[in-house]
CSV table of C-alpha atoms and ligand atoms in Angstrom, one decimal:
chain,number,residue,atom,x,y,z
A,1,MET,CA,10.6,5.9,1.6
A,2,VAL,CA,10.8,4.1,-1.7
A,3,LEU,CA,10.0,6.2,-4.8
A,4,ASP,CA,9.7,9.4,-2.8
A,5,THR,CA,9.1,11.8,-5.7
A,6,LEU,CA,6.6,9.6,-7.5
A,7,GLY,CA,4.9,8.9,-4.2
A,8,SER,CA,4.6,12.5,-3.2
A,9,SER,CA,3.2,13.7,-6.6
A,10,LEU,CA,0.8,10.8,-6.7
A,11,ARG,CA,-0.4,11.5,-3.2
A,12,ASP,CA,-1.0,15.1,-4.2
A,13,VAL,CA,-3.2,13.9,-7.0
A,14,MET,CA,-5.1,11.6,-4.7
A,15,ARG,CA,-5.7,14.5,-2.3
A,16,LYS,CA,-6.9,16.6,-5.1
A,17,ILE,CA,-9.4,13.9,-6.1
A,18,ALA,CA,-10.5,13.5,-2.5
A,19,ARG,CA,-11.2,17.2,-2.2
A,20,ALA,CA,-12.7,17.8,-5.6
A,21,ASN,CA,-15.9,19.8,-5.6
A,22,ARG,CA,-17.3,17.9,-8.5
A,23,ILE,CA,-16.3,14.9,-10.6
A,24,ASP,CA,-16.9,15.3,-14.4
A,25,GLU,CA,-15.0,14.6,-17.6
A,26,ARG,CA,-13.0,17.7,-17.3
A,27,THR,CA,-11.8,17.0,-13.8
A,28,VAL,CA,-11.1,13.4,-14.6
A,29,ASN,CA,-8.9,14.5,-17.5
A,30,GLU,CA,-7.1,16.8,-15.2
A,31,PHE,CA,-6.4,14.1,-12.6
A,32,VAL,CA,-5.3,11.7,-15.4
A,33,LYS,CA,-2.8,14.4,-16.7
A,34,ASP,CA,-1.4,14.8,-13.2
A,35,ILE,CA,-1.0,11.1,-12.9
A,36,GLN,CA,0.7,10.9,-16.3
A,37,ARG,CA,3.2,13.6,-15.4
A,38,ALA,CA,4.1,11.8,-12.1
A,39,LEU,CA,4.6,8.4,-13.9
A,40,PHE,CA,6.6,9.9,-16.7
A,41,SER,CA,9.0,11.5,-14.3
A,42,ALA,CA,9.5,8.1,-12.6
A,43,ASP,CA,10.4,6.7,-16.0
A,44,VAL,CA,7.4,4.5,-16.5
A,45,ASN,CA,7.0,3.4,-20.1
A,46,VAL,CA,4.8,5.6,-22.3
A,47,LYS,CA,2.7,2.8,-23.6
A,48,LEU,CA,1.9,1.7,-20.1
A,49,VAL,CA,1.1,5.2,-19.0
A,50,MET,CA,-1.3,5.7,-21.9
A,51,GLU,CA,-3.0,2.3,-21.2
A,52,LEU,CA,-3.4,3.2,-17.6
A,53,SER,CA,-4.8,6.7,-18.5
A,54,ASN,CA,-7.3,5.3,-20.9
A,55,ARG,CA,-8.5,2.7,-18.4
A,56,ILE,CA,-8.9,5.3,-15.6
A,57,LYS,CA,-10.8,7.7,-17.9
A,58,GLU,CA,-13.0,5.0,-19.3
A,59,ARG,CA,-13.9,3.5,-16.0
A,60,SER,CA,-14.3,6.8,-14.1
A,61,LEU,CA,-16.9,7.9,-16.6
A,62,LYS,CA,-18.6,4.7,-17.4
A,63,ASP,CA,-18.5,2.4,-14.4
A,64,LYS,CA,-21.6,2.4,-12.3
A,65,LEU,CA,-21.1,4.1,-9.0
A,66,PRO,CA,-21.1,1.3,-6.4
A,67,LYS,CA,-23.9,1.7,-3.8
A,68,GLY,CA,-22.7,3.7,-0.8
A,69,ALA,CA,-19.6,5.1,-2.5
A,70,ASN,CA,-19.3,8.7,-3.5
A,71,PRO,CA,-17.8,9.7,-6.9
A,72,ARG,CA,-14.5,10.7,-5.3
A,73,GLU,CA,-14.0,7.4,-3.5
A,74,HIS,CA,-15.0,5.7,-6.7
A,75,ILE,CA,-12.3,7.4,-8.7
A,76,LEU,CA,-9.7,6.8,-6.0
A,77,ARG,CA,-10.5,3.2,-6.1
A,78,ILE,CA,-10.3,3.0,-9.9
A,79,VAL,CA,-6.8,4.7,-9.8
A,80,TYR,CA,-5.7,2.3,-7.2
A,81,GLU,CA,-7.0,-0.8,-9.0
A,82,GLU,CA,-5.6,0.2,-12.3
A,83,MET,CA,-2.2,1.0,-10.9
A,84,VAL,CA,-2.0,-2.4,-9.2
A,85,ASN,CA,-3.1,-3.8,-12.6
A,86,ILE,CA,-0.2,-2.3,-14.6
A,87,ILE,CA,2.4,-3.3,-12.1
A,88,GLY,CA,1.5,-6.9,-12.5
A,89,LYS,CA,1.6,-9.7,-10.1
A,90,GLY,CA,4.2,-10.3,-7.4
A,91,ALA,CA,5.9,-13.7,-7.4
A,92,ASP,CA,4.8,-16.0,-4.6
A,93,VAL,CA,7.9,-17.6,-3.1
A,94,PRO,CA,6.9,-20.4,-0.7
A,95,ILE,CA,8.4,-20.3,2.8
A,96,GLU,CA,9.8,-23.8,2.7
A,97,PRO,CA,13.2,-25.6,2.3
A,98,GLN,CA,14.6,-24.9,-1.1
A,99,THR,CA,17.6,-23.9,-3.2
A,100,ILE,CA,17.9,-20.4,-4.7
A,101,LEU,CA,20.3,-19.2,-7.4
A,102,MET,CA,21.1,-15.5,-7.6
A,103,VAL,CA,22.2,-14.1,-10.9
A,104,GLY,CA,22.6,-10.6,-12.4
A,105,LEU,CA,25.0,-8.1,-13.8
A,106,GLN,CA,27.9,-6.7,-11.9
A,107,GLY,CA,27.1,-4.5,-8.9
A,108,SER,CA,23.4,-5.1,-9.2
A,109,GLY,CA,23.2,-6.1,-5.5
A,110,LYS,CA,23.4,-9.9,-5.7
A,111,THR,CA,25.6,-10.4,-2.7
A,112,THR,CA,23.7,-8.0,-0.5
A,113,CYS,CA,20.4,-9.6,-1.6
A,114,THR,CA,21.8,-13.1,-0.8
A,115,ALA,CA,22.3,-12.0,2.8
A,116,LYS,CA,19.0,-10.2,2.9
A,117,LEU,CA,17.1,-13.2,1.6
A,118,ALA,CA,18.9,-15.4,4.1
A,119,ARG,CA,17.8,-13.0,6.8
A,120,TYR,CA,14.2,-13.0,5.5
A,121,PHE,CA,13.9,-16.8,5.6
A,122,GLN,CA,15.6,-16.8,9.0
A,123,LYS,CA,12.9,-14.4,10.3
A,124,LYS,CA,10.3,-16.8,8.9
A,125,GLY,CA,11.7,-19.6,11.1
A,126,LEU,CA,13.7,-21.5,8.5
A,127,ARG,CA,17.5,-22.2,8.7
A,128,PRO,CA,19.2,-20.6,5.7
A,129,GLY,CA,22.8,-21.0,4.5
A,130,VAL,CA,24.6,-19.4,1.6
A,131,ILE,CA,27.3,-20.4,-0.9
A,132,CYS,CA,29.7,-17.9,-2.5
A,133,ALA,CA,30.2,-19.0,-6.1
A,134,ASP,CA,32.0,-15.7,-7.1
A,135,ILE,CA,35.6,-16.6,-7.6
A,136,TYR,CA,36.4,-13.6,-9.8
A,137,ARG,CA,36.0,-10.5,-7.7
A,138,PRO,CA,38.6,-10.1,-5.0
A,139,GLY,CA,37.0,-10.0,-1.6
A,140,ALA,CA,33.7,-11.4,-2.8
A,141,PHE,CA,33.8,-14.3,-0.3
A,142,ASP,CA,34.8,-12.0,2.5
A,143,GLN,CA,32.0,-9.6,1.8
A,144,LEU,CA,29.4,-12.4,1.9
A,145,LYS,CA,31.0,-14.0,4.9
A,146,GLN,CA,30.9,-10.7,6.9
A,147,LEU,CA,27.2,-10.1,6.0
A,148,CYS,CA,26.4,-13.6,7.1
A,149,GLU,CA,28.3,-13.4,10.3
A,150,GLY,CA,26.2,-10.3,11.2
A,151,ILE,CA,23.0,-12.4,11.0
A,152,GLY,CA,24.4,-15.8,12.2
A,153,VAL,CA,24.0,-17.6,8.9
A,154,PRO,CA,26.5,-20.2,7.7
A,155,CYS,CA,28.4,-19.2,4.6
A,156,TYR,CA,30.3,-21.7,2.4
A,157,GLY,CA,33.1,-20.6,0.1
A,158,ASP,CA,36.8,-20.7,-0.8
A,159,GLU,CA,38.8,-17.5,-0.8
A,160,ASN,CA,41.4,-18.9,-3.2
A,161,GLY,CA,39.0,-21.2,-5.1
A,162,LYS,CA,39.5,-21.4,-8.9
A,163,ASN,CA,36.4,-23.4,-9.8
A,164,ALA,CA,32.9,-22.0,-9.0
A,165,ILE,CA,31.2,-25.2,-10.0
A,166,LYS,CA,33.3,-27.3,-7.6
A,167,ILE,CA,32.5,-24.9,-4.8
A,168,VAL,CA,28.8,-25.1,-5.4
A,169,LYS,CA,29.0,-28.9,-5.5
A,170,GLU,CA,30.8,-29.0,-2.2
A,171,GLY,CA,28.7,-26.3,-0.6
A,172,MET,CA,25.5,-28.2,-1.5
A,173,LYS,CA,26.8,-31.2,0.3
A,174,GLU,CA,28.3,-29.3,3.2
A,175,LEU,CA,25.4,-27.1,4.2
A,176,GLN,CA,22.8,-28.8,6.3
A,177,THR,CA,20.3,-26.0,6.1
A,178,ASP,CA,16.7,-25.7,5.0
A,179,VAL,CA,17.3,-23.0,2.5
A,180,LYS,CA,20.5,-22.8,0.4
A,181,ILE,CA,21.2,-19.5,-1.5
A,182,ILE,CA,23.9,-19.4,-4.1
A,183,ASP,CA,25.5,-16.0,-4.8
A,184,THR,CA,27.2,-15.9,-8.3
A,185,ALA,CA,29.7,-13.6,-10.0
A,186,GLY,CA,28.5,-10.6,-11.9
A,187,ARG,CA,29.9,-9.3,-15.2
A,188,HIS,CA,29.8,-6.2,-17.3
A,189,SER,CA,27.4,-7.8,-19.7
A,190,LEU,CA,26.0,-11.2,-20.6
A,191,GLU,CA,29.2,-12.9,-21.6
A,192,LYS,CA,29.3,-16.4,-23.0
A,193,GLU,CA,31.6,-17.6,-20.3
A,194,LEU,CA,29.4,-16.4,-17.6
A,195,ILE,CA,26.3,-18.0,-19.2
A,196,ARG,CA,28.1,-21.3,-19.4
A,197,GLU,CA,29.2,-21.2,-15.8
A,198,MET,CA,25.7,-20.2,-14.8
A,199,GLU,CA,24.2,-23.1,-16.7
A,200,LYS,CA,26.6,-25.5,-15.0
A,201,ILE,CA,25.9,-24.2,-11.5
A,202,ASN,CA,22.2,-24.4,-12.5
A,203,GLY,CA,22.6,-28.0,-13.5
A,204,ILE,CA,24.5,-29.0,-10.3
A,205,SER,CA,22.4,-27.2,-7.7
A,206,LYS,CA,19.0,-27.7,-9.4
A,207,PRO,CA,17.6,-24.6,-7.9
A,208,ASP,CA,13.9,-24.3,-7.1
A,209,GLN,CA,14.2,-20.5,-7.7
A,210,LYS,CA,16.4,-18.5,-10.0
A,211,PHE,CA,16.3,-14.9,-9.1
A,212,LEU,CA,17.6,-12.2,-11.4
A,213,VAL,CA,18.8,-9.2,-9.4
A,214,LEU,CA,18.3,-5.9,-11.1
A,215,ASP,CA,19.3,-2.4,-10.1
A,216,ALA,CA,16.3,-0.1,-10.0
A,217,ALA,CA,18.5,2.7,-11.6
A,218,LEU,CA,18.3,0.8,-14.9
A,219,GLY,CA,14.7,2.2,-15.2
A,220,GLN,CA,13.1,0.8,-18.3
A,221,GLY,CA,16.4,-0.8,-19.3
A,222,ALA,CA,15.4,-3.5,-16.8
A,223,SER,CA,13.2,-5.1,-19.4
A,224,ASP,CA,16.1,-5.9,-21.8
A,225,GLN,CA,18.0,-7.6,-19.0
A,226,ALA,CA,15.1,-9.5,-17.7
A,227,ARG,CA,14.5,-10.8,-21.3
A,228,ALA,CA,18.2,-11.7,-21.9
A,229,PHE,CA,18.6,-13.6,-18.7
A,230,ASN,CA,15.3,-15.3,-19.1
A,231,ASP,CA,16.3,-16.4,-22.6
A,232,SER,CA,19.5,-17.9,-21.4
A,233,ILE,CA,18.8,-19.7,-18.2
A,234,GLY,CA,15.1,-19.0,-17.5
A,235,ILE,CA,14.4,-17.0,-14.4
A,236,SER,CA,11.7,-17.6,-11.9
A,237,ALA,CA,11.4,-14.0,-10.7
A,238,VAL,CA,13.2,-10.7,-10.4
A,239,ILE,CA,14.5,-8.9,-7.4
A,240,ILE,CA,14.7,-5.1,-7.8
A,241,THR,CA,17.3,-3.5,-5.6
A,242,LYS,CA,18.2,0.1,-4.7
A,243,LEU,CA,14.7,1.3,-5.1
A,244,ASP,CA,15.6,3.8,-2.3
A,245,GLY,CA,18.2,5.4,-4.4
A,246,THR,CA,16.6,6.3,-7.7
A,247,ALA,CA,13.8,8.3,-9.2
A,248,LYS,CA,13.6,5.9,-12.0
A,249,GLY,CA,12.3,3.0,-10.0
A,250,GLY,CA,8.8,3.2,-11.6
A,251,GLY,CA,10.5,2.3,-14.9
A,252,ALA,CA,12.2,-0.8,-13.6
A,253,LEU,CA,9.1,-2.0,-11.7
A,254,SER,CA,6.8,-1.6,-14.7
A,255,ALA,CA,9.3,-2.8,-17.3
A,256,VAL,CA,9.7,-6.1,-15.5
A,257,SER,CA,6.1,-6.8,-15.3
A,258,GLU,CA,5.8,-5.9,-19.0
A,259,THR,CA,8.1,-8.7,-19.9
A,260,ASN,CA,5.9,-11.1,-18.1
A,261,SER,CA,8.4,-11.8,-15.4
A,262,CYS,CA,7.3,-11.0,-12.0
A,263,ILE,CA,9.0,-9.3,-9.1
A,264,SER,CA,9.5,-11.4,-6.0
A,265,TYR,CA,11.3,-9.0,-3.6
A,266,ILE,CA,12.5,-5.4,-3.5
A,267,GLY,CA,15.6,-4.0,-1.9
A,268,THR,CA,15.0,-0.7,-0.2
A,269,GLY,CA,18.4,0.2,1.4
A,270,GLU,CA,21.8,-1.1,2.3
A,271,ALA,CA,21.0,-2.7,5.6
A,272,VAL,CA,20.2,-6.4,5.7
A,273,ASP,CA,16.6,-5.8,6.8
A,274,ASP,CA,15.9,-3.3,4.0
A,275,PHE,CA,14.1,-5.9,2.0
A,276,GLU,CA,10.6,-7.0,1.5
A,277,PRO,CA,8.4,-9.3,-0.6
A,278,PHE,CA,6.8,-7.4,-3.5
A,279,GLU,CA,3.1,-7.2,-3.0
A,280,PRO,CA,1.7,-4.9,-5.7
A,281,ASP,CA,-1.5,-4.0,-3.8
A,282,ARG,CA,0.2,-3.0,-0.6
A,283,PHE,CA,3.0,-1.3,-2.5
A,284,ILE,CA,0.6,0.8,-4.6
A,285,SER,CA,-1.6,1.7,-1.6
A,286,ARG,CA,1.4,2.9,0.3
A,287,LEU,CA,2.7,4.8,-2.7
A,288,LEU,CA,-0.7,6.5,-3.1
A,289,GLY,CA,-0.9,7.2,0.6
A,290,MET,CA,-4.2,5.5,1.0
A,291,GLY,CA,-3.6,3.7,4.2
A,292,ASP,CA,-5.0,0.3,4.0
A,293,ILE,CA,-7.5,1.0,1.3
A,294,LYS,CA,-8.3,-2.6,0.8
A,295,SER,CA,-9.8,-3.1,4.2
A,296,LEU,CA,-11.5,0.2,4.0
A,297,ILE,CA,-13.2,-0.8,0.8
A,298,GLU,CA,-14.1,-4.2,2.2
A,299,ARG,CA,-15.6,-2.7,5.4
A,300,ALA,CA,-17.4,0.0,3.6
A,301,GLU,CA,-18.9,-2.5,1.2
A,302,GLU,CA,-20.1,-4.6,4.1
A,303,SER,CA,-21.5,-1.7,6.1
A,304,LEU,CA,-22.9,0.9,3.7
A,305,ASP,CA,-25.6,-1.2,2.3
A,306,GLU,CA,-28.6,-0.2,4.3
A,307,GLY,CA,-28.5,3.6,4.8
A,308,ASP,CA,-27.3,5.8,1.9
A,309,ILE,CA,-25.2,8.5,3.4
A,310,ASP,CA,-25.0,11.6,1.3
A,311,ILE,CA,-21.4,12.6,2.0
A,312,ASP,CA,-21.6,15.5,-0.5
A,313,ALA,CA,-24.5,17.0,1.4
A,314,MET,CA,-22.8,16.4,4.7
A,315,LEU,CA,-19.6,18.1,3.6
A,316,SER,CA,-21.5,21.1,2.2
A,317,GLY,CA,-23.0,21.8,5.6
A,318,ARG,CA,-26.4,20.4,5.1
A,319,PHE,CA,-26.0,17.9,8.0
A,320,THR,CA,-29.3,17.1,9.6
A,321,LEU,CA,-29.9,15.0,12.8
A,322,LYS,CA,-31.1,12.3,10.4
A,323,ASP,CA,-27.7,12.3,8.7
A,324,MET,CA,-26.1,12.1,12.1
A,325,TYR,CA,-28.3,9.2,13.0
A,326,LYS,CA,-27.1,7.3,10.0
A,327,GLN,CA,-23.6,8.3,10.6
A,328,LEU,CA,-23.8,7.0,14.2
A,329,SER,CA,-25.1,3.7,13.0
A,330,LEU,CA,-22.2,3.5,10.6
A,331,VAL,CA,-19.6,4.3,13.3
A,332,ASN,CA,-21.0,1.5,15.4
A,333,LYS,CA,-20.4,-0.9,12.6
A,334,LEU,CA,-17.1,0.4,11.3
A,335,GLY,CA,-15.2,1.0,14.5
A,336,PRO,CA,-13.6,4.0,15.9
A,337,ILE,CA,-14.2,7.0,13.7
A,338,GLY,CA,-10.5,8.0,14.0
A,339,LYS,CA,-9.4,4.7,12.6
A,340,VAL,CA,-12.0,4.9,9.8
A,341,MET,CA,-10.9,8.4,8.9
A,342,ASP,CA,-7.3,7.2,8.9
A,343,MET,CA,-8.1,4.8,6.2
A,344,LEU,CA,-9.8,7.4,4.1
A,345,PRO,CA,-7.6,9.2,1.5
A,346,PHE,CA,-7.8,12.6,3.3
A,347,GLY,CA,-6.5,11.1,6.5
A,348,SER,CA,-7.7,11.5,10.0
A,349,MET,CA,-7.7,15.3,10.1
A,350,GLY,CA,-6.7,15.0,13.7
A,351,MET,CA,-9.6,13.0,14.9
A,352,GLU,CA,-7.7,10.6,17.0
A,353,ILE,CA,-9.8,8.4,19.3
A,354,THR,CA,-8.4,5.5,21.2
A,355,ASP,CA,-10.2,2.2,21.6
A,356,ASP,CA,-11.1,3.0,25.3
A,357,GLU,CA,-12.5,6.4,24.4
A,358,PHE,CA,-14.4,4.8,21.6
A,359,ALA,CA,-16.1,2.3,24.0
A,360,ALA,CA,-17.3,5.3,26.1
A,361,THR,CA,-18.3,7.2,23.1
A,362,LYS,CA,-20.2,4.3,21.7
A,363,ASP,CA,-22.4,4.1,24.8
A,364,LYS,CA,-23.1,7.8,24.5
A,365,LEU,CA,-23.8,7.6,20.8
A,366,ASN,CA,-26.2,4.8,21.4
A,367,LYS,CA,-28.0,6.9,23.9
A,368,PHE,CA,-28.2,9.7,21.3
A,369,LYS,CA,-29.8,7.3,18.9
A,370,VAL,CA,-32.5,6.4,21.4
A,371,MET,CA,-33.2,10.1,21.9
A,372,MET,CA,-33.4,10.6,18.1
A,373,ASP,CA,-35.9,7.7,17.9
A,374,SER,CA,-38.2,9.9,20.0
A,375,MET,CA,-38.0,12.8,17.5
A,376,THR,CA,-40.4,13.5,14.7
A,377,GLU,CA,-39.3,13.5,11.1
A,378,GLU,CA,-39.5,17.3,11.0
A,379,GLU,CA,-37.3,17.6,14.1
A,380,LEU,CA,-34.7,15.3,12.5
A,381,GLN,CA,-34.6,17.3,9.3
A,382,LYS,CA,-34.7,20.7,11.0
A,383,PRO,CA,-33.0,20.5,14.4
A,384,SER,CA,-33.3,24.2,15.0
A,385,ILE,CA,-37.0,23.9,15.9
A,386,ILE,CA,-36.1,21.7,18.9
A,387,THR,CA,-36.5,24.0,21.8
A,388,GLY,CA,-38.0,24.0,25.4
A,389,GLY,CA,-41.2,22.0,25.1
A,390,ARG,CA,-39.9,19.7,22.4
A,391,ILE,CA,-36.7,19.0,24.4
A,392,ARG,CA,-38.8,18.0,27.4
A,393,ARG,CA,-41.0,15.7,25.3
A,394,ILE,CA,-38.0,14.0,23.7
A,395,ALA,CA,-36.4,13.5,27.0
A,396,ARG,CA,-39.5,11.9,28.5
A,397,GLY,CA,-40.0,9.7,25.4
A,398,SER,CA,-36.5,8.4,25.5
A,399,GLY,CA,-36.2,8.0,29.3
A,400,SER,CA,-33.5,10.6,29.5
A,401,ASP,CA,-32.8,14.0,30.9
A,402,PRO,CA,-33.5,17.3,29.1
A,403,GLU,CA,-29.9,18.2,29.7
A,404,GLU,CA,-28.9,15.1,27.7
A,405,VAL,CA,-31.0,16.1,24.8
A,406,ARG,CA,-29.3,19.5,24.8
A,407,GLU,CA,-26.0,17.7,24.8
A,408,LEU,CA,-27.1,15.8,21.8
A,409,LEU,CA,-28.0,19.1,20.0
A,410,LYS,CA,-24.7,20.5,20.9
A,411,TYR,CA,-22.9,17.5,19.6
A,412,HIS,CA,-24.8,17.8,16.3
A,413,LYS,CA,-23.8,21.4,15.9
A,414,LEU,CA,-20.1,20.5,16.5
A,415,MET,CA,-20.3,17.7,14.0
A,416,LYS,CA,-22.0,19.9,11.5
A,417,ARG,CA,-19.2,22.5,11.8
A,418,ALA,CA,-16.6,19.8,11.6
A,419,MET,CA,-18.1,18.3,8.4
A,420,LYS,CA,-18.2,21.7,6.8
A,421,GLY,CA,-14.6,22.2,7.7
A,422,LEU,CA,-13.6,18.9,6.3
A,423,ARG,CA,-14.8,19.9,2.9
A,424,GLY,CA,-12.0,22.3,2.1
A,425,GLY,CA,-9.6,20.5,4.3
A,426,LYS,CA,-9.5,23.9,6.0
A,427,ILE,CA,-9.6,22.4,9.5
A,428,GLY,CA,-6.1,21.7,10.6
A,429,LYS,CA,-5.1,19.1,13.2
A,430,MET,CA,-5.3,21.5,16.1
A,431,SER,CA,-8.6,23.2,15.4
A,432,MET,CA,-10.3,19.9,14.7
A,433,LYS,CA,-9.0,18.5,17.9
A,434,LYS,CA,-10.3,21.6,19.7
A,435,LEU,CA,-13.7,21.0,18.1
A,436,THR,CA,-14.0,17.4,19.0
A,437,GLY,CA,-12.1,17.7,22.3
A,438,GLY,CA,-14.4,20.6,23.3
A,439,PHE,CA,-17.1,18.1,23.7
A,440,LYS,CA,-17.0,16.0,26.8
A,441,PHE,CA,-18.5,12.6,26.8
B,501,GTP,N1,20.9,1.9,-1.3
B,501,GTP,C1,21.0,0.6,-1.6
B,501,GTP,N2,22.1,0.1,-1.8
B,501,GTP,C2,22.2,-1.2,-2.1
B,501,GTP,C3,21.0,-2.0,-2.2
B,501,GTP,N3,21.4,-3.3,-2.5
B,501,GTP,C4,22.7,-3.3,-2.7
B,501,GTP,N4,23.2,-2.0,-2.4
B,501,GTP,C5,24.6,-1.6,-2.5
B,501,GTP,O1,25.1,-1.8,-3.9
B,501,GTP,C6,26.4,-2.1,-3.9
B,501,GTP,C7,26.7,-3.4,-4.7
B,501,GTP,O2,26.0,-4.4,-4.0
B,501,GTP,P1,26.6,-5.9,-4.1
B,501,GTP,O3,25.6,-6.8,-3.3
B,501,GTP,O4,28.0,-6.1,-3.8
B,501,GTP,O5,26.3,-6.2,-5.7
B,501,GTP,P2,26.8,-7.5,-6.5
B,501,GTP,O6,25.7,-7.7,-7.5
B,501,GTP,O7,27.0,-8.7,-5.6
B,501,GTP,O8,28.1,-7.0,-7.1
B,501,GTP,P3,29.2,-7.9,-7.9
B,501,GTP,O9,29.4,-9.1,-7.0
B,501,GTP,O10,30.4,-7.1,-8.0
B,501,GTP,O11,28.6,-8.3,-9.2
B,501,GTP,C8,26.9,-2.2,-2.4
B,501,GTP,O12,27.5,-1.0,-2.1
B,501,GTP,C9,25.5,-2.4,-1.7
B,501,GTP,O13,25.6,-1.9,-0.4
B,501,GTP,C10,19.8,-1.4,-1.9
B,501,GTP,O14,18.7,-2.0,-1.9
B,501,GTP,N5,19.8,-0.1,-1.6
B,502,MG,MG1,28.6,-9.9,-5.4
């Protein structure tokens, strides 16, 4: 995975937040310090880190807690939102016929990216073709041709060509494809010659997109290059490559957005499919190990309105039948509990329920709700008083069997134990499975 070290230390912090006993100024400061350490070691710019820290601290302590959210979720959300914020926007590249010019320093990954990009458009149903305008490096045409052969994409070039501009002119005429991608020569630094050639190719091909290809290992140095290339030919977006191979990737990502350029794609390996559009929200949520937090937040916002569930009370073991009633209503709305848990920061904890099992469970849970409707408030708050006579009364009132009421009480006990276990994250996959699996629906 991309940015392994940064990801794993950030995920540690997120888990720590998700399990915190209390959230106050001291703990928030502690979390922020951990986040800072992680970002610094990924080479993110000090100014950005401080900005982010201040925003997280300020919002954590001042923002009003959204209805239905607990303080831990609230902070997780703030961290996520602010991180998406500092990384800036992704560039929106339309999936349509167009011409793309690839530029960048030597060895940054232009040729590889040219093929990757062609493959990307191909997968989207467009016909791509590429032009090799690198007449300097021996074997440059061969390299691109081979990559293109592997994916069945036409490649225009001239092995012995002396004039890159002429090749581009001919290639633009020759290629009858929807998307045309021009791979150019790299140099050690921004030389005048190279700039002139780039400008001429730019003039002839009139590209819709000019992508600057940057090696992630540059770290914060990426911003100087982005600026220099932008000043000379004006770039539409940046492609960061080799994010798989460096611990400094955080530097390159944040440096680029800091220069007001945006990142269109990222390269995550040597293979032609190791390439993806850069979507900051998905990228950060993956990095933070939060599953699809966006949809979780949306669903929770839709569903949590009516009953306020006191998650803290539940986790501390004070889990009444009333809490369970609310929880069951929520499960009905949100979907399989296993899936919901998967989307929560602390993961599923082994509660894996398939869609089929969920359908059966849902019927059962609805029946439980009907039984609970026949209980008094006192019984809901203090399930331990429900014995013999009460059980029979509840069964009669709900048109069920006393045995079914006992089953409900047993389920409640199991859930109560499970909730208590979740708190310290003490329950591992196996024991949790045993707990829930021990109950037959
Ligand atoms: N691990 C990894 N390697 C990459 C990635 N992108 C490119 N490379 C490797 O980086 C090296 C240079 O890539 P090229 O595509 O030839 O770079 P270039 O910018 O065209 O180089 P010049 O044409 O010499 O300027 C090759 O060995 C690629 O396999 C990536 O995302 N991850
Ligand atoms: Mg090349």
